Amino acid sequence: MNVWSDGPDVDLVVPVYNEAAVLQQHVWRLHRYATNHLTCSWRITIVDNASADGTDEVARSLAESLNDVRAIRLERKGRGLALKTAWSASDARVLAYLDVDLSTDLAGLPPLLAPLLSGHSDLAIGTRLTRNSRVVRGARREFISRTYNGILRAALAASFTDAQCGFKAISRDAAARLLPLVQDDSWFFDTELLVLAERANLRIHEVPVDWTDDPDSRVDIVRTARDDLKGIWRLGKDLARHRLPVEAIALELGRGPIVPPARPRFATQVVRFGLVGLLSTLAFALLYLALHPLFGAQAANFAALLLTAVANTWANRWFTFGVTGRLGVVRHQVQGLLVFGLSWAITAGSLVGLHALVARTTPVEEILVLTAANLVATVLRFVLLRGWVFRARRAAPESGTRAASQPLPDRTDARPAAARSAATLPAPIATAGPDHASTTMETSR
């Protein structure tokens, strides 16, 4: 029998919708595994999202027959809503969730929980997209998953590898800070939570998992993809406009940089910028020569310049100007693309001038002219990157109003982070109210 005093170490949440046929079998399997393999105290929480097939009755029966199982009934659908409700009401140190089909091998559960129980990490996620993961699923779903995570890396500068694997855990302190900021109540919940955690400089631990596709999955892929793209757009705008207090969360939970990085001196910046520029120019020339036969001079120039501009901004950000971390990375790329626009105008204008003066030009002549134009654009780019995109004012609070509305913790306060959090961010989501009508909970006997 699993016994705890004030609350379990781990709360294993299982969101379900119309799973009456398989719920009992899978919960028994999870319960057996936890009993035999988890050395910490634990509890299983089944959250029924407005099922209409008797799932609620099965969940209640399991809560009555098994010591370590409880059941929650919601009258609204949404995996994100289920996790917000269960996690916000939980008294466990670590909050986890698993898909009811248990597609992820449960052998990954101890390594998922260990870094959170030890205090080393703030979140832990299972990943199906690393070399050490073993995955059985169709090519279509594999392509969709990799494409989606690629979009996240490009659009939101995410560094985690798998946003949507139904195998995650979070510390209670981190959940108390992040859950009130997560707007999505459906499938985008996972992505939004992870991006906010990463921007708050929280530590995310990844566990390669063995994963087998569930052929009975009821996820509407087209609708989910559309909603996810909308969520990415909304979240990107909120982060770019500094509407979310991720910096305050980093400070509150002690995940800021140990020593603020020193900015390189001007002479060092010039040398490093020159090295990056040299590599960018070589890459541009190779791309241009490769694309010219396919698309023509102007299109090849635009594509080559765009690709090298993204890489150039990324390299100059950390190598030339000493900007580290994820904060502001999307804004920096947007500003870098504006600088790219000016560079493109200069180089495109040089091509127009060359073609006006010379009736027939060769790619080599065009490369020489574009190289000269790129030198002019390079000087302009350095001035704009140093004085506008990566200027030194980053270290100060970027908005006095925002700083006032999200006060930073008093470092003389001896209370733990969980106790101080109530004074600095919104309270956790309530588990009852107009939006959660008819919510009931059955605890084990």
GROMACS .gro file of N, CA and C in nm, residues 242 263 269 316-317 321-323 331-332 335 382-396 398:
model
   81
  242HIS      N    1   0.629   4.157  -2.483
  242HIS     CA    2   0.662   4.150  -2.340
  242HIS      C    3   0.537   4.153  -2.252
  263ARG      N    4   2.967   4.197  -2.202
  263ARG     CA    5   2.964   4.224  -2.345
  263ARG      C    6   3.107   4.240  -2.397
  269GLN      N    7   3.425   4.311  -3.093
  269GLN     CA    8   3.303   4.300  -3.173
  269GLN      C    9   3.333   4.316  -3.321
  316ASN      N   10   2.587   3.640  -3.484
  316ASN     CA   11   2.628   3.767  -3.426
  316ASN      C   12   2.568   3.788  -3.287
  317ARG      N   13   2.450   3.731  -3.266
  317ARG     CA   14   2.384   3.750  -3.137
  317ARG      C   15   2.472   3.701  -3.023
  321PHE      N   16   2.814   3.990  -3.012
  321PHE     CA   17   2.764   4.086  -2.914
  321PHE      C   18   2.737   4.024  -2.777
  322GLY      N   19   2.764   3.894  -2.759
  322GLY     CA   20   2.758   3.832  -2.627
  322GLY      C   21   2.621   3.822  -2.567
  323VAL      N   22   2.517   3.811  -2.651
  323VAL     CA   23   2.381   3.797  -2.600
  323VAL      C   24   2.349   3.649  -2.589
  331ARG      N   25   1.242   3.857  -3.125
  331ARG     CA   26   1.249   4.000  -3.159
  331ARG      C   27   1.379   4.030  -3.233
  332HIS      N   28   1.488   3.972  -3.187
  332HIS     CA   29   1.616   3.996  -3.253
  332HIS      C   30   1.615   3.946  -3.398
  335GLN      N   31   1.408   4.193  -3.607
  335GLN     CA   32   1.487   4.312  -3.635
  335GLN      C   33   1.599   4.280  -3.734
  382PHE      N   34   2.648   4.618  -3.936
  382PHE     CA   35   2.716   4.624  -3.808
  382PHE      C   36   2.665   4.740  -3.724
  383VAL      N   37   2.651   4.856  -3.788
  383VAL     CA   38   2.602   4.975  -3.716
  383VAL      C   39   2.463   4.950  -3.660
  384LEU      N   40   2.375   4.891  -3.740
  384LEU     CA   41   2.238   4.868  -3.695
  384LEU      C   42   2.229   4.758  -3.590
  385LEU      N   43   2.306   4.650  -3.608
  385LEU     CA   44   2.304   4.543  -3.509
  385LEU      C   45   2.355   4.590  -3.374
  386ARG      N   46   2.464   4.666  -3.376
  386ARG     CA   47   2.524   4.712  -3.251
  386ARG      C   48   2.442   4.822  -3.184
  387GLY      N   49   2.390   4.914  -3.264
  387GLY     CA   50   2.321   5.029  -3.205
  387GLY      C   51   2.172   5.012  -3.188
  388TRP      N   52   2.114   4.909  -3.252
  388TRP     CA   53   1.968   4.894  -3.246
  388TRP      C   54   1.926   4.756  -3.199
  389VAL      N   55   1.968   4.652  -3.270
  389VAL     CA   56   1.919   4.517  -3.240
  389VAL      C   57   1.974   4.465  -3.107
  390PHE      N   58   2.106   4.475  -3.088
  390PHE     CA   59   2.170   4.419  -2.969
  390PHE      C   60   2.228   4.526  -2.878
  391ARG      N   61   2.163   4.639  -2.868
  391ARG     CA   62   2.217   4.747  -2.786
  391ARG      C   63   2.217   4.708  -2.639
  392ALA      N   64   2.299   4.775  -2.560
  392ALA     CA   65   2.332   4.731  -2.424
  392ALA      C   66   2.220   4.749  -2.324
  393ARG      N   67   2.112   4.814  -2.359
  393ARG     CA   68   2.008   4.840  -2.259
  393ARG      C   69   1.928   4.715  -2.222
  394ARG      N   70   1.963   4.601  -2.285
  394ARG     CA   71   1.891   4.477  -2.254
  394ARG      C   72   1.891   4.442  -2.106
  395ALA      N   73   2.000   4.477  -2.036
  395ALA     CA   74   2.014   4.431  -1.898
  395ALA      C   75   1.913   4.497  -1.805
  396ALA      N   76   1.865   4.616  -1.837
  396ALA     CA   77   1.770   4.686  -1.753
  396ALA      C   78   1.629   4.637  -1.782
  398GLU      N   79   1.283   4.621  -1.929
  398GLU     CA   80   1.247   4.680  -2.057
  398GLU      C   81   1.119   4.762  -2.049
   0.00000   0.00000   0.00000
